Every structure is written in C-alpha cells, then in structure tokens.
Amino acid sequence: MSDTNVISDPEVQRAREVLANARRPFAFIGAGLSAASGIPTFRGPKGAYSDPAIVDWVHVETFETGDRAGMLRWYEERKDDLKKVWPNPGHYALARLGIQNSMSVATQNVDGLVEQAALEEGAMVEVLHLHGTLSEARCHNCRAVYPASRVDYNDSPKCRMCDGPLRPNVVWFGEELPHHAWEDAMIAAVHCDVCLLVGTSGLVYPAAQIPESAKERGATVIEVNPAETALSELADIRLVGKAETILPFLVADEG
Ligand code: BV8
Ligand code: ZN
C-alpha cells in the first residue's frame, strides 16, 4: 500500500476514526514494527530464523546445555546493533497515539524503540516488555539485573552477588514471561476499547493470548501487517501494508 492509496483507503479512514474516538487504546506489537529500523524479523523469508543456529539460540536449554557461547555472541551482536538503529515513522506514530490518550503497548520486541520514540515525542506510553529487553542483563541463577551496557557477553560475565552466569534479560522459549508485564498487559487488554495489532505473526504463546482476550472482551481490533497472520481472524479492520507507511496516517493529526 503506497502513501497515496493509504490516504484514500476507506479502511484506513475507518481505522483513523476508531482510534480518534478510542477512550482506552492498547497496542500489541511484534518484530515487524522494527523492520524499517533495520532490525530483522524472526520468521518469514528474510527472517533471522532462516539460520537454523539462531532457532536454537532462543531456547533456554541451549544456554544451559548447548552452544552457550554462540548464543551469547549473537546477543552481544544484537546489543551492539541497537546502538546504530533509530525508531522509524511507525514507532513515532504509535507513540503519538499516546499523546491523545494514555496508552499501553504490550511489546514482544526487546529493542527499546517504542519507549525511545515515546520519550522523543513526550508521549505517555506504558510499554510492557513481554519478552524482556536487551538493555538489561540478568543473572541466570539469582535473577539480579545489571545494565547490559556494562556487560560484554563474550567475556562470560558473572553475577557480582552469586557468581552465577549473566545472560540477556529476555524471555527464551521454555521460560516464563515476567509476571508483572504479563498481568499488566492482560489488564490493559481486557479493559481496552481498541486493540491495535502491529507487525506480529501471532504465533508465540502465551503472548498471543493477550489480543485474543481483548477481542473476547469486545475491543475493536485493527491489524497492520503486509501479510495474513495467526491473529488476522480477530481483526475487525485489516490494513494490509507496512507499519511505517500506514501508522502515520492512523494518528489523527497526520496525513
Ligand atoms: C512459556 C526471545 C512456559 C527474545 C522470544 C501455549 C501456551 C504457553 C506456551 C506455549 C504454548 N504453545 C507453545 C508454547 C511454547 C512456546 C511457544 O509459543 N512456541 C510456539 C512458537 C509454538 N512459548 C514459550 O516457550 C514461552 N514461555 O510458555 O513458558 C513456562 C511455564 C512455567 C515455567 C517455565 C515455562 C516463551 C515465549 C518467548 C520466546 N522468546 N524471543 C529475543 O531474543 O528476541 S519469541 C520470538 O517470537 C521473538 O522474540 C518475538 O518476541 C516472538 C514473536 O515474533 P514476532 O514479533 O511476531 O515476529 P515474527 O518474525 O514472527 O513476525 C514478524 C511479523 O511482522 C510478520 O507477521 C510480518 O508479516 C510482519 N512484518 C514484516 N515487516 C513488516 C511487518 N509488519 C508491519 N510492518 C512491516 N514493515
Ligand atoms: Zn546471581
């Protein structure tokens, strides 16, 4: 969907209207929102998971009994890459929705770009990190948390409290989601009147239960994604296209 037909697309107009009248907007987002910032998605043709090694490196048992060094090297590279990327127009538009109304964003992303955009826009956006954040490291034993900027995973860093191994403060497959983020996201979902789904394949659980709950409780669901996803059937309005192209037109004072 190019810019010109975004403006004239009746579904985009309808979504703009719904969001402009939203009293409690909520967003559930995934890697597709950060694609335009140069951060690869996980699934799909050019996704990170097309490298089989990387599929292993998002599982906790790989850290415990497998190629821990390879896993930590990949996370150190991703942490480094974050120093070179910026939010894209999709992040800024999402943040601007938080200017109209205080807004909760449940993110599966660990890149910190939504909160950076909100900071730059001076928007009140509560960002709930369902799968953690690359900005923190934590001890695998006692869960003590450290700034990731102070740690190089290639040095096999150890915890200052218990000498346990440090690892990114993200949620790997086989690990529980952070309780507060999960609970706060579920509360936001069941109380929202509009749920915006942006850039997620909707394949990962229990995170994907969150938009399902919003739908069950009567929210109007708007999906922004160039492809059909596991969550598309929840959508009252499906906007087929890229977040960085479409989202700026959904924020009332744009376009
Ligand atoms: C757990 C690590 C239990 C951080 C990730 C049912 C219930 C509960 C669990 C399960 C269940 N069924 C199966 C499970 C197990 C498992 C799971 O979900 N497996 C699935 C895959 C079959 N879940 C778990 O293990 C979870 N934990 O259940 O714990 C437990 C209980 C007690 C005690 C111990 C354990 C943990 C899941 C978290 C996994 N960690 N990441 C990191 O390194 O980043 S998940 C991984 O997928 C990503 O990190 C991301 O967070 C997540 C979702 O991916 P998406 O963000 O959607 O990205 P994807 O690439 O898939 O899609 C991109 C989309 O963008 C596409 O749709 C594309 O079309 C679109 N797009 C592309 N460009 C654009 C765009 N959209 C808009 N604009 C564009 N420009
Ligand atoms: Zn420790």
GROMACS .gro file of C-alpha atoms and ligand atoms in nm:
model
  336
    1MET     CA    1   0.000   0.000   0.000
    2SER     CA    2   0.176   0.319  -0.111
    3ASP     CA    3   0.125   0.653   0.063
    4THR     CA    4  -0.121   0.784  -0.197
    5ASN     CA    5  -0.364   0.497  -0.166
    6VAL     CA    6  -0.314   0.483   0.211
    7ILE     CA    7  -0.483   0.821   0.244
    8SER     CA    8  -0.775   0.726   0.022
    9ASP     CA    9  -0.820   0.371   0.157
   10PRO     CA   10  -1.164   0.364   0.324
   11GLU     CA   11  -1.042   0.103   0.576
   12VAL     CA   12  -0.760   0.339   0.678
   13GLN     CA   13  -1.015   0.617   0.721
   14ARG     CA   14  -1.233   0.386   0.930
   15ALA     CA   15  -0.936   0.287   1.147
   16ARG     CA   16  -0.840   0.654   1.195
   17GLU     CA   17  -1.191   0.729   1.309
   18VAL     CA   18  -1.197   0.435   1.552
   19LEU     CA   19  -0.861   0.538   1.701
   20ALA     CA   20  -0.958   0.907   1.721
   21ASN     CA   21  -1.263   0.808   1.930
   22ALA     CA   22  -1.082   0.546   2.139
   23ARG     CA   23  -1.102   0.606   2.512
   24ARG     CA   24  -0.864   0.326   2.611
   25PRO     CA   25  -0.636   0.234   2.316
   26PHE     CA   26  -0.399  -0.060   2.354
   27ALA     CA   27  -0.134  -0.196   2.115
   28PHE     CA   28   0.017  -0.545   2.085
   29ILE     CA   29   0.331  -0.530   1.872
   30GLY     CA   30   0.599  -0.752   1.720
   31ALA     CA   31   0.918  -0.751   1.519
   32GLY     CA   32   0.753  -0.615   1.202
   33LEU     CA   33   0.724  -0.271   1.363
   34SER     CA   34   1.105  -0.252   1.391
   35ALA     CA   35   1.177  -0.394   1.044
   36ALA     CA   36   1.200  -0.044   0.891
   37SER     CA   37   1.460   0.045   1.156
   38GLY     CA   38   1.684  -0.227   1.013
   39ILE     CA   39   1.616  -0.495   1.276
   40PRO     CA   40   1.532  -0.825   1.101
   41THR     CA   41   1.211  -1.003   1.186
   42PHE     CA   42   1.236  -1.365   1.308
   43ARG     CA   43   1.003  -1.555   1.074
   44GLY     CA   44   0.932  -1.511   0.707
   45PRO     CA   45   1.161  -1.524   0.400
   46LYS     CA   46   1.443  -1.299   0.528
   47GLY     CA   47   1.376  -1.367   0.898
   48ALA     CA   48   1.654  -1.438   1.147
   49TYR     CA   49   1.520  -1.790   1.199
   50SER     CA   50   1.619  -1.884   0.842
   51ASP     CA   51   1.957  -1.950   1.010
   52PRO     CA   52   1.894  -2.279   1.199
   53ALA     CA   53   2.161  -2.190   1.459
   54ILE     CA   54   1.954  -1.886   1.561
   55VAL     CA   55   1.645  -2.103   1.616
   56ASP     CA   56   1.848  -2.282   1.884
   57TRP     CA   57   1.971  -1.959   2.035
   58VAL     CA   58   1.626  -1.852   2.159
   59HIS     CA   59   1.577  -2.162   2.376
   60VAL     CA   60   1.678  -2.171   2.743
   61GLU     CA   61   1.813  -2.525   2.719
   62THR     CA   62   2.070  -2.407   2.464
   63PHE     CA   63   2.204  -2.168   2.730
   64GLU     CA   64   2.201  -2.445   2.992
   65THR     CA   65   2.330  -2.743   2.797
   66GLY     CA   66   2.411  -2.634   2.441
   67ASP     CA   67   2.605  -2.374   2.244
   68ARG     CA   68   2.603  -2.101   2.513
   69ALA     CA   69   2.899  -1.918   2.357
   70GLY     CA   70   2.733  -1.898   2.014
   71MET     CA   71   2.408  -1.781   2.175
   72LEU     CA   72   2.580  -1.509   2.378
   73ARG     CA   73   2.785  -1.397   2.078
   74TRP     CA   74   2.459  -1.346   1.882
   75TYR     CA   75   2.306  -1.149   2.169
   76GLU     CA   76   2.619  -0.934   2.202
   77GLU     CA   77   2.596  -0.858   1.827
   78ARG     CA   78   2.223  -0.768   1.859
   79LYS     CA   79   2.300  -0.545   2.160
   80ASP     CA   80   2.572  -0.373   1.956
   81ASP     CA   81   2.344  -0.332   1.653
   82LEU     CA   82   2.095  -0.143   1.871
   83LYS     CA   83   2.348   0.140   1.907
   84LYS     CA   84   2.312   0.205   1.532
   85VAL     CA   85   1.931   0.196   1.491
   86TRP     CA   86   1.660   0.454   1.549
   87PRO     CA   87   1.283   0.440   1.581
   88ASN     CA   88   1.103   0.460   1.244
   89PRO     CA   89   0.782   0.653   1.148
   90GLY     CA   90   0.576   0.358   1.274
   91HIS     CA   91   0.725   0.388   1.626
   92TYR     CA   92   0.675   0.766   1.633
   93ALA     CA   93   0.313   0.738   1.514
   94LEU     CA   94   0.240   0.473   1.778
   95ALA     CA   95   0.396   0.700   2.041
   96ARG     CA   96   0.183   0.994   1.922
   97LEU     CA   97  -0.129   0.785   1.989
   98GLY     CA   98  -0.010   0.806   2.348
   99ILE     CA   99  -0.033   1.186   2.334
  100GLN     CA  100  -0.407   1.180   2.264
  101ASN     CA  101  -0.473   0.917   2.532
  102SER     CA  102  -0.251   0.747   2.784
  103MET     CA  103  -0.174   0.424   2.607
  104SER     CA  104  -0.037   0.081   2.694
  105VAL     CA  105   0.182  -0.101   2.445
  106ALA     CA  106   0.250  -0.471   2.504
  107THR     CA  107   0.564  -0.543   2.308
  108GLN     CA  108   0.725  -0.874   2.215
  109ASN     CA  109   1.025  -0.675   2.091
  110VAL     CA  110   1.337  -0.632   2.304
  111ASP     CA  111   1.485  -0.336   2.112
  112GLY     CA  112   1.359  -0.044   2.325
  113LEU     CA  113   1.250   0.156   2.017
  114VAL     CA  114   0.889   0.221   2.125
  115GLU     CA  115   0.997   0.374   2.454
  116GLN     CA  116   1.268   0.577   2.276
  117ALA     CA  117   1.007   0.717   2.032
  118ALA     CA  118   0.770   0.794   2.323
  119LEU     CA  119   1.050   0.975   2.507
  120GLU     CA  120   1.131   1.184   2.199
  121GLU     CA  121   0.759   1.259   2.142
  122GLY     CA  122   0.695   1.340   2.510
  123ALA     CA  123   0.413   1.085   2.498
  124MET     CA  124   0.266   0.894   2.796
  125VAL     CA  125   0.308   0.535   2.677
  126GLU     CA  126   0.326   0.247   2.922
  127VAL     CA  127   0.549  -0.013   2.749
  128LEU     CA  128   0.504  -0.367   2.879
  129HIS     CA  129   0.801  -0.590   2.789
  130LEU     CA  130   0.650  -0.937   2.750
  131HIS     CA  131   0.978  -1.091   2.629
  132GLY     CA  132   1.220  -0.872   2.824
  133THR     CA  133   1.473  -0.621   2.698
  134LEU     CA  134   1.825  -0.623   2.551
  135SER     CA  135   1.905  -0.314   2.762
  136GLU     CA  136   1.942  -0.534   3.070
  137ALA     CA  137   2.150  -0.837   3.162
  138ARG     CA  138   2.045  -1.070   3.441
  139CYS     CA  139   2.194  -1.349   3.648
  140HIS     CA  140   2.069  -1.689   3.535
  141ASN     CA  141   2.083  -1.811   3.898
  142CYS     CA  142   1.960  -1.534   4.129
  143ARG     CA  143   1.795  -1.304   3.868
  144ALA     CA  144   1.997  -0.996   3.978
  145VAL     CA  145   1.968  -0.736   3.697
  146TYR     CA  146   2.254  -0.528   3.551
  147PRO     CA  147   2.269  -0.262   3.276
  148ALA     CA  148   2.360  -0.453   2.959
  149SER     CA  149   2.584  -0.161   2.859
  150ARG     CA  150   2.818  -0.262   3.144
  151VAL     CA  151   2.849  -0.622   3.022
  152ASP     CA  152   3.017  -0.799   2.728
  153TYR     CA  153   2.857  -1.142   2.690
  154ASN     CA  154   3.168  -1.266   2.508
  155ASP     CA  155   3.357  -1.241   2.840
  156SER     CA  156   3.126  -1.497   3.006
  157PRO     CA  157   3.032  -1.233   3.264
  158LYS     CA  158   2.945  -1.340   3.618
  159CYS     CA  159   2.698  -1.210   3.874
  160ARG     CA  160   2.852  -0.985   4.145
  161MET     CA  161   2.608  -1.130   4.401
  162CYS     CA  162   2.635  -1.504   4.349
  163ASP     CA  163   2.894  -1.558   4.074
  164GLY     CA  164   2.621  -1.708   3.852
  165PRO     CA  165   2.638  -1.668   3.470
  166LEU     CA  166   2.491  -1.347   3.328
  167ARG     CA  167   2.261  -1.357   3.022
  168PRO     CA  168   2.036  -1.109   2.840
  169ASN     CA  169   1.723  -1.019   3.040
  170VAL     CA  170   1.500  -1.161   2.767
  171VAL     CA  171   1.249  -1.448   2.778
  172TRP     CA  172   1.365  -1.759   2.592
  173PHE     CA  173   1.142  -2.043   2.478
  174GLY     CA  174   1.079  -2.261   2.783
  175GLU     CA  175   1.100  -1.961   3.020
  176GLU     CA  176   0.811  -1.789   3.194
  177LEU     CA  177   0.712  -1.438   3.097
  178PRO     CA  178   0.773  -1.164   3.358
  179HIS     CA  179   0.466  -1.177   3.584
  180HIS     CA  180   0.410  -0.800   3.608
  181ALA     CA  181   0.437  -0.743   3.233
  182TRP     CA  182   0.202  -1.035   3.166
  183GLU     CA  183  -0.055  -0.925   3.425
  184ASP     CA  184  -0.044  -0.556   3.329
  185ALA     CA  185  -0.075  -0.643   2.958
  186MET     CA  186  -0.374  -0.871   3.026
  187ILE     CA  187  -0.542  -0.600   3.237
  188ALA     CA  188  -0.484  -0.341   2.961
  189ALA     CA  189  -0.616  -0.584   2.700
  190VAL     CA  190  -0.940  -0.670   2.881
  191HIS     CA  191  -1.014  -0.303   2.953
  192CYS     CA  192  -0.922  -0.152   2.617
  193ASP     CA  193  -1.182  -0.043   2.363
  194VAL     CA  194  -0.941  -0.055   2.068
  195CYS     CA  195  -0.660  -0.311   2.023
  196LEU     CA  196  -0.401  -0.229   1.755
  197LEU     CA  197  -0.205  -0.535   1.631
  198VAL     CA  198   0.116  -0.429   1.457
  199GLY     CA  199   0.386  -0.641   1.294
  200THR     CA  200   0.338  -0.971   1.468
  201SER     CA  201   0.289  -1.321   1.330
  202GLY     CA  202   0.089  -1.401   1.646
  203LEU     CA  203   0.248  -1.746   1.671
  204VAL     CA  204   0.411  -1.720   2.013
  205TYR     CA  205   0.225  -1.804   2.331
  206PRO     CA  206   0.124  -1.712   2.589
  207ALA     CA  207   0.177  -1.357   2.449
  208ALA     CA  208  -0.073  -1.414   2.166
  209GLN     CA  209  -0.344  -1.483   2.426
  210ILE     CA  210  -0.337  -1.111   2.504
  211PRO     CA  211  -0.503  -0.981   2.183
  212GLU     CA  212  -0.736  -1.282   2.193
  213SER     CA  213  -0.855  -1.163   2.537
  214ALA     CA  214  -0.902  -0.807   2.410
  215LYS     CA  215  -1.125  -0.941   2.132
  216GLU     CA  216  -1.322  -1.163   2.371
  217ARG     CA  217  -1.394  -0.860   2.589
  218GLY     CA  218  -1.534  -0.664   2.295
  219ALA     CA  219  -1.244  -0.447   2.178
  220THR     CA  220  -1.236  -0.333   1.816
  221VAL     CA  221  -0.925  -0.497   1.668
  222ILE     CA  222  -0.719  -0.325   1.397
  223GLU     CA  223  -0.433  -0.523   1.240
  224VAL     CA  224  -0.146  -0.359   1.048
  225ASN     CA  225   0.065  -0.618   0.866
  226PRO     CA  226   0.162  -0.680   0.499
  227ALA     CA  227   0.078  -1.049   0.544
  228GLU     CA  228  -0.203  -1.259   0.686
  229THR     CA  229  -0.121  -1.382   1.038
  230ALA     CA  230  -0.246  -1.622   1.304
  231LEU     CA  231  -0.430  -1.323   1.457
  232SER     CA  232  -0.587  -1.183   1.136
  233GLU     CA  233  -0.919  -1.355   1.210
  234LEU     CA  234  -0.951  -1.138   1.523
  235ALA     CA  235  -0.932  -0.819   1.315
  236ASP     CA  236  -1.239  -0.601   1.262
  237ILE     CA  237  -1.022  -0.386   1.034
  238ARG     CA  238  -0.725  -0.539   0.849
  239LEU     CA  239  -0.481  -0.286   0.699
  240VAL     CA  240  -0.258  -0.482   0.464
  241GLY     CA  241   0.069  -0.293   0.448
  242LYS     CA  242   0.377  -0.177   0.636
  243ALA     CA  243   0.361  -0.019   0.980
  244GLU     CA  244   0.595   0.264   0.881
  245THR     CA  245   0.367   0.354   0.589
  246ILE     CA  246   0.025   0.307   0.749
  247LEU     CA  247   0.059   0.404   1.118
  248PRO     CA  248   0.142   0.772   1.049
  249PHE     CA  249  -0.196   0.800   0.872
  250LEU     CA  250  -0.383   0.648   1.165
  251VAL     CA  251  -0.281   0.922   1.405
  252ALA     CA  252  -0.543   1.195   1.384
  253ASP     CA  253  -0.311   1.492   1.325
  254GLU     CA  254  -0.123   1.326   1.038
  255GLY     CA  255  -0.181   1.274   0.670
  256BV8     C1  256   0.636  -2.032   2.809
  256BV8     C2  257   1.324  -1.408   2.280
  256BV8     C3  258   0.601  -2.173   2.993
  256BV8     C4  259   1.371  -1.269   2.291
  256BV8     C5  260   1.113  -1.499   2.203
  256BV8     C6  261   0.083  -2.225   2.477
  256BV8     C7  262   0.090  -2.154   2.597
  256BV8     C8  263   0.213  -2.126   2.654
  256BV8     C9  264   0.332  -2.163   2.588
  256BV8    C10  265   0.326  -2.231   2.470
  256BV8    C11  266   0.203  -2.262   2.414
  256BV8     N1  267   0.227  -2.327   2.299
  256BV8    C12  268   0.362  -2.338   2.279
  256BV8    C13  269   0.425  -2.282   2.383
  256BV8    C14  270   0.571  -2.276   2.398
  256BV8    C15  271   0.633  -2.152   2.334
  256BV8    C16  272   0.569  -2.114   2.203
  256BV8     O1  273   0.491  -2.020   2.197
  256BV8     N2  274   0.602  -2.186   2.096
  256BV8    C17  275   0.541  -2.154   1.967
  256BV8    C18  276   0.641  -2.086   1.875
  256BV8    C19  277   0.491  -2.285   1.907
  256BV8     N3  278   0.625  -2.041   2.427
  256BV8    C20  279   0.719  -2.028   2.524
  256BV8     O2  280   0.808  -2.107   2.544
  256BV8    C21  281   0.705  -1.907   2.615
  256BV8     N4  282   0.721  -1.948   2.752
  256BV8     O3  283   0.539  -2.072   2.756
  256BV8     O4  284   0.677  -2.071   2.932
  256BV8    C22  285   0.662  -2.199   3.124
  256BV8    C23  286   0.578  -2.202   3.234
  256BV8    C24  287   0.634  -2.229   3.358
  256BV8    C25  288   0.772  -2.250   3.370
  256BV8    C26  289   0.854  -2.244   3.258
  256BV8    C27  290   0.799  -2.219   3.134
  256BV8    C28  291   0.815  -1.804   2.589
  256BV8    C29  292   0.800  -1.741   2.455
  256BV8    C30  293   0.905  -1.630   2.438
  256BV8    C31  294   1.005  -1.673   2.336
  256BV8     N5  295   1.105  -1.568   2.312
  256BV8     N6  296   1.215  -1.416   2.185
  256BV8    C32  297   1.452  -1.232   2.169
  256BV8     O5  298   1.566  -1.282   2.157
  256BV8     O6  299   1.401  -1.152   2.089
  256BV8     S1  300   0.991  -1.517   2.089
  256BV8    C33  301   1.019  -1.462   1.929
  256BV8     O7  302   0.892  -1.463   1.863
  256BV8    C34  303   1.053  -1.317   1.914
  256BV8     O8  304   1.141  -1.271   2.005
  256BV8    C35  305   0.923  -1.243   1.922
  256BV8     O9  306   0.917  -1.187   2.051
  256BV8    C36  307   0.821  -1.352   1.909
  256BV8    C37  308   0.708  -1.320   1.817
  256BV8    O10  309   0.759  -1.292   1.689
  256BV8     P1  310   0.702  -1.163   1.611
  256BV8    O11  311   0.737  -1.043   1.690
  256BV8    O12  312   0.560  -1.185   1.579
  256BV8    O13  313   0.793  -1.163   1.482
  256BV8     P2  314   0.784  -1.261   1.356
  256BV8    O14  315   0.917  -1.253   1.289
  256BV8    O15  316   0.728  -1.394   1.395
  256BV8    O16  317   0.674  -1.191   1.262
  256BV8    C38  318   0.701  -1.063   1.208
  256BV8    C39  319   0.569  -1.011   1.153
  256BV8    O17  320   0.590  -0.878   1.105
  256BV8    C40  321   0.515  -1.090   1.036
  256BV8    O18  322   0.376  -1.109   1.053
  256BV8    C41  323   0.540  -0.999   0.915
  256BV8    O19  324   0.441  -1.014   0.815
  256BV8    C42  325   0.531  -0.865   0.978
  256BV8     N7  326   0.603  -0.756   0.911
  256BV8    C43  327   0.720  -0.761   0.842
  256BV8     N8  328   0.754  -0.635   0.802
  256BV8    C44  329   0.658  -0.551   0.849
  256BV8    C45  330   0.562  -0.627   0.918
  256BV8     N9  331   0.453  -0.572   0.977
  256BV8    C46  332   0.438  -0.439   0.965
  256BV8    N10  333   0.526  -0.358   0.900
  256BV8    C47  334   0.636  -0.411   0.841
  256BV8    N11  335   0.723  -0.329   0.776
  257ZN      ZN  336   2.338  -1.403   4.081
   0.00000   0.00000   0.00000
